[in-house]
CSV table of C-alpha atoms and ligand atoms in Angstrom, one decimal:
chain,number,residue,atom,x,y,z
A,1,MET,CA,100.5,13.7,-147.9
A,2,SER,CA,100.0,15.6,-144.8
A,3,ASP,CA,96.4,17.2,-144.2
A,4,PRO,CA,96.6,20.2,-141.8
A,5,ALA,CA,93.1,18.8,-140.9
A,6,PHE,CA,93.9,15.2,-139.9
A,7,PRO,CA,94.7,13.1,-137.5
A,8,ARG,CA,92.1,15.0,-135.3
A,9,LEU,CA,93.2,16.8,-132.5
A,10,ARG,CA,91.2,19.5,-130.3
A,11,ALA,CA,89.9,22.1,-132.0
A,12,ASP,CA,91.2,25.0,-129.4
A,13,VAL,CA,94.8,23.5,-129.3
A,14,SER,CA,96.1,25.7,-131.9
A,15,THR,CA,94.5,29.0,-130.3
A,16,LEU,CA,95.6,28.1,-126.8
A,17,PRO,CA,98.6,30.7,-125.5
A,18,ARG,CA,102.0,28.7,-124.9
A,19,TYR,CA,104.4,29.0,-122.2
A,20,VAL,CA,106.8,31.6,-123.0
A,21,PRO,CA,110.1,29.7,-121.2
A,22,GLY,CA,112.5,32.6,-120.6
A,23,ARG,CA,115.0,32.2,-123.9
A,24,PRO,CA,118.8,30.3,-123.2
A,25,ALA,CA,121.2,32.5,-122.8
A,26,PRO,CA,122.7,33.1,-126.4
A,27,ASP,CA,126.4,32.9,-124.8
A,28,ALA,CA,127.8,33.0,-121.3
A,29,LEU,CA,128.5,36.4,-121.8
A,30,VAL,CA,124.8,37.0,-121.1
A,31,ASP,CA,123.3,37.2,-117.7
A,32,LYS,CA,119.9,35.1,-117.6
A,33,LEU,CA,117.7,36.5,-115.7
A,34,SER,CA,114.4,35.8,-116.8
A,35,SER,CA,113.2,32.5,-115.6
A,36,ASN,CA,114.0,33.0,-111.7
A,37,GLU,CA,116.8,30.7,-111.8
A,38,ASN,CA,119.3,30.2,-108.7
A,39,PRO,CA,122.4,31.8,-110.5
A,40,TYR,CA,125.1,29.6,-108.5
A,41,PRO,CA,126.2,25.8,-109.8
A,42,PRO,CA,125.9,22.3,-108.1
A,43,LEU,CA,127.6,22.3,-104.9
A,44,PRO,CA,130.4,19.6,-105.0
A,45,SER,CA,128.7,17.3,-103.2
A,46,VAL,CA,126.0,17.5,-105.2
A,47,ILE,CA,127.8,16.4,-108.5
A,48,HIS,CA,129.5,13.7,-107.1
A,49,ALA,CA,125.6,12.1,-106.1
A,50,ILE,CA,124.8,12.6,-109.4
A,51,GLU,CA,128.0,11.2,-110.9
A,52,GLU,CA,127.4,8.2,-108.7
A,53,GLU,CA,124.4,7.7,-110.4
A,54,LEU,CA,125.9,8.0,-113.7
A,55,GLY,CA,126.8,4.5,-114.6
A,56,ARG,CA,123.1,3.0,-113.5
A,57,LEU,CA,121.9,5.1,-116.5
A,58,ASN,CA,120.7,1.7,-117.8
A,59,ARG,CA,118.1,0.8,-114.8
A,60,TYR,CA,114.6,2.8,-114.2
A,61,PRO,CA,115.1,4.6,-110.9
A,62,ASP,CA,113.3,3.5,-108.3
A,63,PRO,CA,109.6,4.3,-108.6
A,64,ALA,CA,109.0,4.8,-105.1
A,65,ALA,CA,112.1,7.2,-104.2
A,66,ARG,CA,112.1,6.4,-101.0
A,67,GLU,CA,115.7,7.6,-99.9
A,68,LEU,CA,114.5,11.0,-101.3
A,69,THR,CA,111.0,10.3,-99.5
A,70,ALA,CA,112.2,9.2,-96.1
A,71,GLU,CA,114.9,12.3,-96.2
A,72,LEU,CA,112.2,15.2,-97.1
A,73,ALA,CA,109.6,13.4,-94.0
A,74,ALA,CA,112.1,13.7,-91.7
A,75,PHE,CA,113.1,17.0,-92.8
A,76,LEU,CA,109.8,18.5,-93.1
A,77,GLY,CA,108.4,16.8,-90.0
A,78,VAL,CA,105.4,15.1,-92.1
A,79,PRO,CA,104.6,11.6,-92.4
A,80,ALA,CA,105.9,10.0,-96.2
A,81,GLY,CA,102.9,8.7,-96.8
A,82,HIS,CA,102.2,12.2,-97.7
A,83,LEU,CA,104.9,12.8,-99.8
A,84,VAL,CA,104.4,12.9,-103.6
A,85,LEU,CA,106.9,13.5,-105.9
A,86,GLY,CA,107.0,14.9,-109.4
A,87,THR,CA,108.8,16.2,-112.7
A,88,GLY,CA,109.0,19.2,-110.9
A,89,SER,CA,106.4,21.1,-109.5
A,90,VAL,CA,104.8,21.8,-112.5
A,91,GLY,CA,104.8,18.2,-113.2
A,92,ILE,CA,102.6,17.7,-110.0
A,93,THR,CA,100.5,20.5,-110.9
A,94,GLN,CA,99.1,19.0,-113.8
A,95,HIS,CA,98.8,15.8,-111.5
A,96,LEU,CA,96.3,17.6,-108.8
A,97,VAL,CA,94.5,19.5,-112.0
A,98,ALA,CA,94.0,16.3,-113.6
A,99,ALA,CA,93.1,14.9,-110.7
A,100,ALA,CA,90.4,17.4,-109.1
A,101,ALA,CA,88.9,18.7,-112.3
A,102,GLY,CA,87.4,17.8,-116.0
A,103,PRO,CA,85.1,19.0,-118.5
A,104,GLY,CA,82.8,21.8,-116.3
A,105,ASP,CA,84.7,22.6,-113.8
A,106,GLU,CA,86.4,25.3,-112.8
A,107,VAL,CA,90.2,26.1,-111.5
A,108,LEU,CA,90.5,29.3,-109.9
A,109,PHE,CA,93.1,31.4,-109.4
A,110,ALA,CA,95.0,35.0,-109.0
A,111,TRP,CA,95.9,36.6,-112.3
A,112,ARG,CA,98.7,37.3,-113.7
A,113,SER,CA,100.0,34.4,-111.8
A,114,PHE,CA,102.2,31.1,-112.9
A,115,GLU,CA,101.4,30.9,-116.9
A,116,ALA,CA,101.0,27.3,-116.3
A,117,TYR,CA,98.3,27.1,-114.6
A,118,PRO,CA,95.3,28.5,-117.2
A,119,LEU,CA,97.4,25.8,-120.2
A,120,ILE,CA,97.3,22.6,-117.2
A,121,THR,CA,93.6,24.1,-116.7
A,122,TRP,CA,93.0,23.7,-120.3
A,123,ALA,CA,94.8,20.3,-120.7
A,124,ALA,CA,92.3,18.6,-118.2
A,125,GLY,CA,89.3,20.2,-119.8
A,126,ALA,CA,88.4,22.7,-117.2
A,127,ALA,CA,87.6,26.0,-117.3
A,128,SER,CA,89.9,28.9,-115.9
A,129,VAL,CA,88.5,31.4,-113.7
A,130,GLN,CA,91.1,34.5,-113.1
A,131,VAL,CA,90.3,37.0,-110.5
A,132,PRO,CA,93.1,40.2,-110.8
A,133,LEU,CA,95.4,40.8,-108.6
A,134,ARG,CA,94.9,43.7,-106.7
A,135,GLU,CA,98.2,46.0,-106.3
A,136,GLU,CA,99.9,43.4,-107.3
A,137,ARG,CA,98.7,41.3,-104.7
A,138,HIS,CA,96.7,38.5,-104.1
A,139,ASP,CA,92.7,39.1,-103.4
A,140,LEU,CA,91.6,36.6,-101.2
A,141,ASP,CA,88.1,38.3,-100.7
A,142,ALA,CA,87.5,38.2,-104.3
A,143,LEU,CA,89.1,34.6,-104.5
A,144,ALA,CA,86.6,33.5,-102.0
A,145,GLY,CA,84.1,35.5,-103.7
A,146,ALA,CA,84.2,33.2,-106.6
A,147,VAL,CA,83.9,30.3,-106.1
A,148,THR,CA,81.0,28.4,-107.4
A,149,ASP,CA,79.7,24.7,-106.8
A,150,ARG,CA,81.9,23.8,-110.0
A,151,THR,CA,85.0,25.2,-108.5
A,152,ARG,CA,87.3,21.8,-107.6
A,153,LEU,CA,90.8,23.5,-107.3
A,154,ILE,CA,92.0,27.1,-106.1
A,155,PHE,CA,95.8,27.7,-106.7
A,156,ILE,CA,97.1,29.9,-104.1
A,157,CYS,CA,100.8,30.8,-105.2
A,158,ASN,CA,102.8,31.8,-102.5
A,159,PRO,CA,104.9,34.4,-103.2
A,160,ASN,CA,103.2,34.7,-106.0
A,161,ASN,CA,105.6,34.5,-109.8
A,162,PRO,CA,105.2,37.1,-111.5
A,163,THR,CA,105.2,39.6,-108.9
A,164,GLY,CA,107.2,38.3,-105.8
A,165,THR,CA,104.1,39.5,-103.6
A,166,ALA,CA,103.3,37.3,-100.2
A,167,VAL,CA,100.0,37.0,-98.6
A,168,ARG,CA,100.2,36.5,-94.7
A,169,ARG,CA,99.3,34.2,-92.2
A,170,ALA,CA,96.0,36.0,-90.4
A,171,GLU,CA,94.2,36.7,-94.4
A,172,LEU,CA,95.4,33.4,-95.9
A,173,GLU,CA,94.1,31.2,-92.5
A,174,ARG,CA,90.6,33.6,-92.7
A,175,PHE,CA,90.5,32.7,-96.4
A,176,LEU,CA,91.2,28.9,-96.1
A,177,ASP,CA,88.4,28.8,-93.5
A,178,ARG,CA,86.1,30.2,-96.1
A,179,VAL,CA,86.5,28.1,-98.7
A,180,PRO,CA,84.3,24.9,-99.0
A,181,ARG,CA,85.8,21.6,-97.6
A,182,GLU,CA,85.2,20.2,-100.7
A,183,VAL,CA,87.6,22.5,-102.7
A,184,LEU,CA,91.0,21.8,-103.1
A,185,VAL,CA,93.3,24.7,-102.2
A,186,VAL,CA,96.7,24.1,-103.5
A,187,LEU,CA,99.7,26.6,-101.6
A,188,ASP,CA,102.3,26.9,-104.9
A,189,GLU,CA,105.7,27.2,-102.6
A,190,ALA,CA,108.2,27.4,-105.5
A,191,TYR,CA,109.9,30.2,-103.9
A,192,ARG,CA,109.3,29.5,-100.2
A,193,GLU,CA,113.2,29.3,-99.4
A,194,PHE,CA,113.2,33.2,-100.3
A,195,VAL,CA,110.7,34.1,-97.6
A,196,ASP,CA,112.6,36.1,-95.3
A,197,ASP,CA,109.4,37.0,-93.3
A,198,PRO,CA,107.8,35.4,-90.3
A,199,GLU,CA,104.3,36.7,-90.7
A,200,VAL,CA,104.4,34.5,-94.1
A,201,PRO,CA,103.1,31.6,-93.3
A,202,ASP,CA,104.5,27.9,-93.8
A,203,GLY,CA,102.4,25.8,-96.5
A,204,VAL,CA,103.2,22.9,-94.1
A,205,GLU,CA,102.2,24.0,-90.9
A,206,LEU,CA,99.0,25.1,-92.5
A,207,TYR,CA,98.3,21.7,-94.3
A,208,ARG,CA,98.0,19.5,-91.2
A,209,ASP,CA,94.9,19.9,-89.8
A,210,ARG,CA,93.4,21.1,-93.4
A,211,PRO,CA,92.7,17.7,-95.8
A,212,ASN,CA,91.3,19.9,-98.5
A,213,VAL,CA,94.9,21.7,-98.0
A,214,ALA,CA,98.3,20.5,-100.6
A,215,VAL,CA,101.6,22.2,-100.9
A,216,LEU,CA,103.6,22.5,-103.8
A,217,ARG,CA,107.6,22.9,-103.3
A,218,THR,CA,110.5,22.3,-105.6
A,219,PHE,CA,114.3,21.7,-106.2
A,220,SER,CA,114.6,23.9,-109.2
A,221,LYS,CA,115.0,27.6,-107.5
A,222,ALA,CA,116.5,27.6,-104.2
A,223,TYR,CA,118.4,24.3,-104.4
A,224,GLY,CA,119.4,25.1,-107.4
A,225,LEU,CA,118.5,22.0,-109.3
A,226,ALA,CA,116.0,23.4,-112.2
A,227,THR,CA,117.6,21.0,-114.8
A,228,LEU,CA,117.0,17.8,-113.1
A,229,ARG,CA,113.1,18.3,-112.7
A,230,VAL,CA,112.5,17.3,-109.3
A,231,GLY,CA,109.6,18.5,-107.3
A,232,PHE,CA,107.3,17.3,-104.5
A,233,ALA,CA,103.7,18.0,-103.2
A,234,VAL,CA,102.2,17.7,-99.1
A,235,ALA,CA,98.7,16.5,-98.8
A,236,HIS,CA,96.7,14.6,-97.0
A,237,PRO,CA,96.1,10.7,-98.0
A,238,ARG,CA,93.1,10.7,-100.2
A,239,VAL,CA,94.8,13.8,-102.4
A,240,ALA,CA,98.6,12.0,-102.3
A,241,ALA,CA,97.1,8.8,-103.6
A,242,ALA,CA,94.8,10.7,-106.6
A,243,LEU,CA,98.3,12.2,-107.0
A,244,ARG,CA,99.8,9.1,-107.2
A,245,ALA,CA,97.4,7.5,-109.7
A,246,CYS,CA,98.0,10.1,-112.3
A,247,ALA,CA,101.6,10.3,-111.9
A,248,VAL,CA,104.4,9.1,-115.1
A,249,PRO,CA,105.4,6.0,-114.1
A,250,PHE,CA,109.5,6.7,-113.0
A,251,GLY,CA,109.1,10.5,-113.2
A,252,VAL,CA,111.9,11.6,-110.9
A,253,SER,CA,115.2,10.1,-112.7
A,254,GLY,CA,117.7,8.5,-110.7
A,255,PRO,CA,120.2,11.4,-110.7
A,256,ALA,CA,117.8,13.9,-110.0
A,257,GLN,CA,116.7,11.8,-106.7
A,258,ALA,CA,120.5,11.4,-105.8
A,259,ALA,CA,121.4,15.2,-106.3
A,260,ALA,CA,118.0,16.1,-104.2
A,261,VAL,CA,118.9,14.2,-101.3
A,262,ALA,CA,122.5,15.1,-101.1
A,263,SER,CA,121.0,18.8,-101.2
A,264,LEU,CA,119.0,18.1,-98.4
A,265,ARG,CA,122.0,16.8,-96.5
A,266,ALA,CA,124.0,20.2,-97.5
A,267,GLY,CA,121.1,22.6,-96.5
A,268,ASP,CA,123.2,24.8,-94.4
A,269,GLU,CA,125.5,25.5,-97.6
A,270,LEU,CA,122.1,26.0,-99.3
A,271,ALA,CA,120.6,28.2,-97.3
A,272,GLU,CA,124.0,30.7,-97.2
A,273,ARG,CA,123.6,30.9,-100.7
A,274,VAL,CA,119.9,31.9,-100.4
A,275,ALA,CA,120.6,34.2,-97.9
A,276,ASP,CA,123.3,36.1,-100.5
A,277,LEU,CA,120.2,36.5,-102.9
A,278,VAL,CA,117.8,37.2,-100.5
A,279,ALA,CA,120.6,40.3,-99.3
A,280,GLU,CA,120.6,40.9,-103.1
A,281,ARG,CA,117.0,41.1,-103.9
A,282,ALA,CA,116.4,43.6,-100.8
A,283,ARG,CA,119.9,45.5,-102.7
A,284,VAL,CA,118.0,45.5,-105.8
A,285,THR,CA,114.9,46.4,-104.6
A,286,GLN,CA,116.1,49.4,-102.9
A,287,GLY,CA,118.5,50.3,-106.0
A,288,LEU,CA,115.2,50.4,-108.7
A,289,ARG,CA,113.1,52.1,-106.6
A,290,GLU,CA,116.1,55.1,-105.6
A,291,ALA,CA,116.1,55.4,-109.7
A,292,GLY,CA,112.4,56.1,-109.6
A,293,TYR,CA,111.3,52.4,-110.6
A,294,THR,CA,107.9,51.7,-108.3
A,295,VAL,CA,108.7,47.8,-107.4
A,296,PRO,CA,106.2,45.8,-104.9
A,297,GLU,CA,108.0,44.2,-101.7
A,298,SER,CA,109.1,40.8,-103.2
A,299,LEU,CA,109.6,37.7,-101.3
A,300,ALA,CA,111.0,35.6,-103.8
A,301,ASN,CA,113.9,35.4,-106.0
A,302,PHE,CA,112.8,37.8,-108.4
A,303,VAL,CA,111.0,41.6,-108.7
A,304,TRP,CA,108.2,42.9,-111.0
A,305,LEU,CA,108.7,46.0,-112.8
A,306,ARG,CA,105.0,47.1,-113.9
A,307,LEU,CA,106.2,49.3,-116.9
A,308,GLY,CA,103.3,48.7,-119.4
A,309,ALA,CA,103.5,49.9,-122.8
A,310,ARG,CA,107.1,50.2,-122.3
A,311,THR,CA,107.9,46.8,-121.2
A,312,ALA,CA,109.2,45.3,-124.5
A,313,ASP,CA,111.7,48.8,-124.5
A,314,PHE,CA,112.7,48.0,-120.9
A,315,THR,CA,113.6,44.1,-122.4
A,316,ASP,CA,115.6,45.3,-125.5
A,317,ALA,CA,117.9,48.0,-123.2
A,318,CYS,CA,118.6,45.1,-121.2
A,319,GLU,CA,119.1,42.9,-124.1
A,320,ALA,CA,121.5,45.4,-124.9
A,321,ALA,CA,123.7,45.1,-121.6
A,322,ARG,CA,123.6,41.6,-122.1
A,323,LEU,CA,120.6,40.8,-119.6
A,324,MET,CA,118.0,38.8,-120.6
A,325,VAL,CA,115.1,39.7,-118.8
A,326,ARG,CA,111.1,38.1,-118.3
A,327,PRO,CA,108.7,40.5,-120.8
A,328,TYR,CA,105.0,40.4,-120.0
A,329,GLY,CA,103.3,41.4,-122.7
A,330,GLU,CA,102.1,45.5,-122.6
A,331,GLU,CA,102.0,44.5,-118.6
A,332,GLY,CA,105.9,44.3,-117.2
A,333,VAL,CA,109.0,42.6,-116.3
A,334,ARG,CA,110.1,40.4,-114.4
A,335,VAL,CA,113.7,40.3,-113.5
A,336,SER,CA,115.2,37.1,-111.6
A,337,ILE,CA,117.9,38.3,-108.6
A,338,GLY,CA,121.1,37.0,-110.1
A,339,ALA,CA,125.3,36.7,-109.2
A,340,PRO,CA,125.6,40.5,-107.3
A,341,ASP,CA,127.5,41.5,-110.9
A,342,ALA,CA,124.7,41.3,-113.2
A,343,ASN,CA,122.5,42.6,-110.5
A,344,ASP,CA,124.8,45.8,-111.1
A,345,ARG,CA,124.3,45.9,-114.2
A,346,LEU,CA,120.7,45.8,-113.9
A,347,LEU,CA,120.6,48.4,-111.8
A,348,LYS,CA,122.9,50.9,-113.5
A,349,THR,CA,120.9,50.0,-117.0
A,350,ALA,CA,117.7,50.4,-115.0
A,351,ALA,CA,118.8,53.8,-114.1
A,352,ASP,CA,120.2,54.6,-117.1
A,353,TRP,CA,117.0,54.0,-119.0
A,354,LEU,CA,114.6,56.0,-117.2
A,355,ARG,CA,117.1,58.8,-117.7
B,1,LIG,N1,105.6,27.0,-109.5
B,1,LIG,C1,105.3,28.4,-110.0
B,1,LIG,C2,105.1,29.4,-109.1
B,1,LIG,C3,106.8,29.0,-110.4
B,1,LIG,O1,107.1,29.9,-110.6
B,1,LIG,C4,107.9,27.3,-111.1
B,1,LIG,C5,108.5,28.1,-112.1
B,1,LIG,N2,108.3,28.9,-113.1
B,1,LIG,C6,106.9,26.6,-111.0
B,1,LIG,C7,106.1,25.8,-110.1
B,1,LIG,C8,107.4,25.3,-111.5
B,1,LIG,O2,108.8,25.0,-110.9
B,1,LIG,P1,109.5,23.2,-111.3
B,1,LIG,O3,108.7,22.7,-112.4
B,1,LIG,O4,110.6,23.6,-111.6
B,1,LIG,O5,109.7,23.1,-109.5
């Protein structure tokens, strides 16, 4: 017979808030603007690369992902030894926290930010320390002020999920200069490719002469490979070695490795799609503002509407218009930038809802 007390698990596991993924779209007529996915299907060259791998599904993938690592090293201009691949950047996030923090330690991040941070911190047995956003942006002074001798890792999500806001070079450099060198700073740049403001620094430039800085990127968003689960960290050898030690063996599948290589080689085609999404982001932001919404400047592939108690009602109105958006309790709604017709419907729905 099953006994609810056994097997013994950590007592707080049942009270942990769950990661709330965007729900799958119920049918093809619904546009899913709830998971910051790329609305465009994979390029033919990427599908071809995946198909070539299918005859090898009985074999384990290359555990060192040599071809992808070499391509990425050349693309980013970093030593191959500074790259660690993982099952999406969220997989690497887990390994970073596991490598840096445990019971008695603190992991520091802004809130609201990517909701995996508190869950992963909990799983490592460490404590989350959350510093409220100020005007929807990272409050870097407050974050620096919250560092204690127990702080082991700080996440800076740039641009921030779910607000889309980004920190600029001078403020981020000042912050990094203030953080003690024993604390690992993780620049989560899952949405980096959508940044079109030159004042927003490229983490790969910032990490170079800072051994306590690591950068996270993903193939899930701009590269449109969310299903394949492939992301990576750029980090100095001490951190990279710790990440490899924590990694899940064979975590990145053969089709994922091949698709990522093909995507890097199709960089120009993908960049056009990213440019289209960035243009749509400007159109959506402007349309929402003209309709009367307050929309923080987003540099990612989504926008944030702080609707407070009206969050659920707005979400329902979108659903009635066959649009899935991502509500956050009674805080607000995050809406991913979709294809133009979905964005049109969003703008119309949002304008009608305010009337
Ligand atoms: N970081 C941030 C800020 C994200 O928003 C996401 C995806 N929602 C991830 C990391 C993880 O992406 P993935 O695991 O697909 O690479």
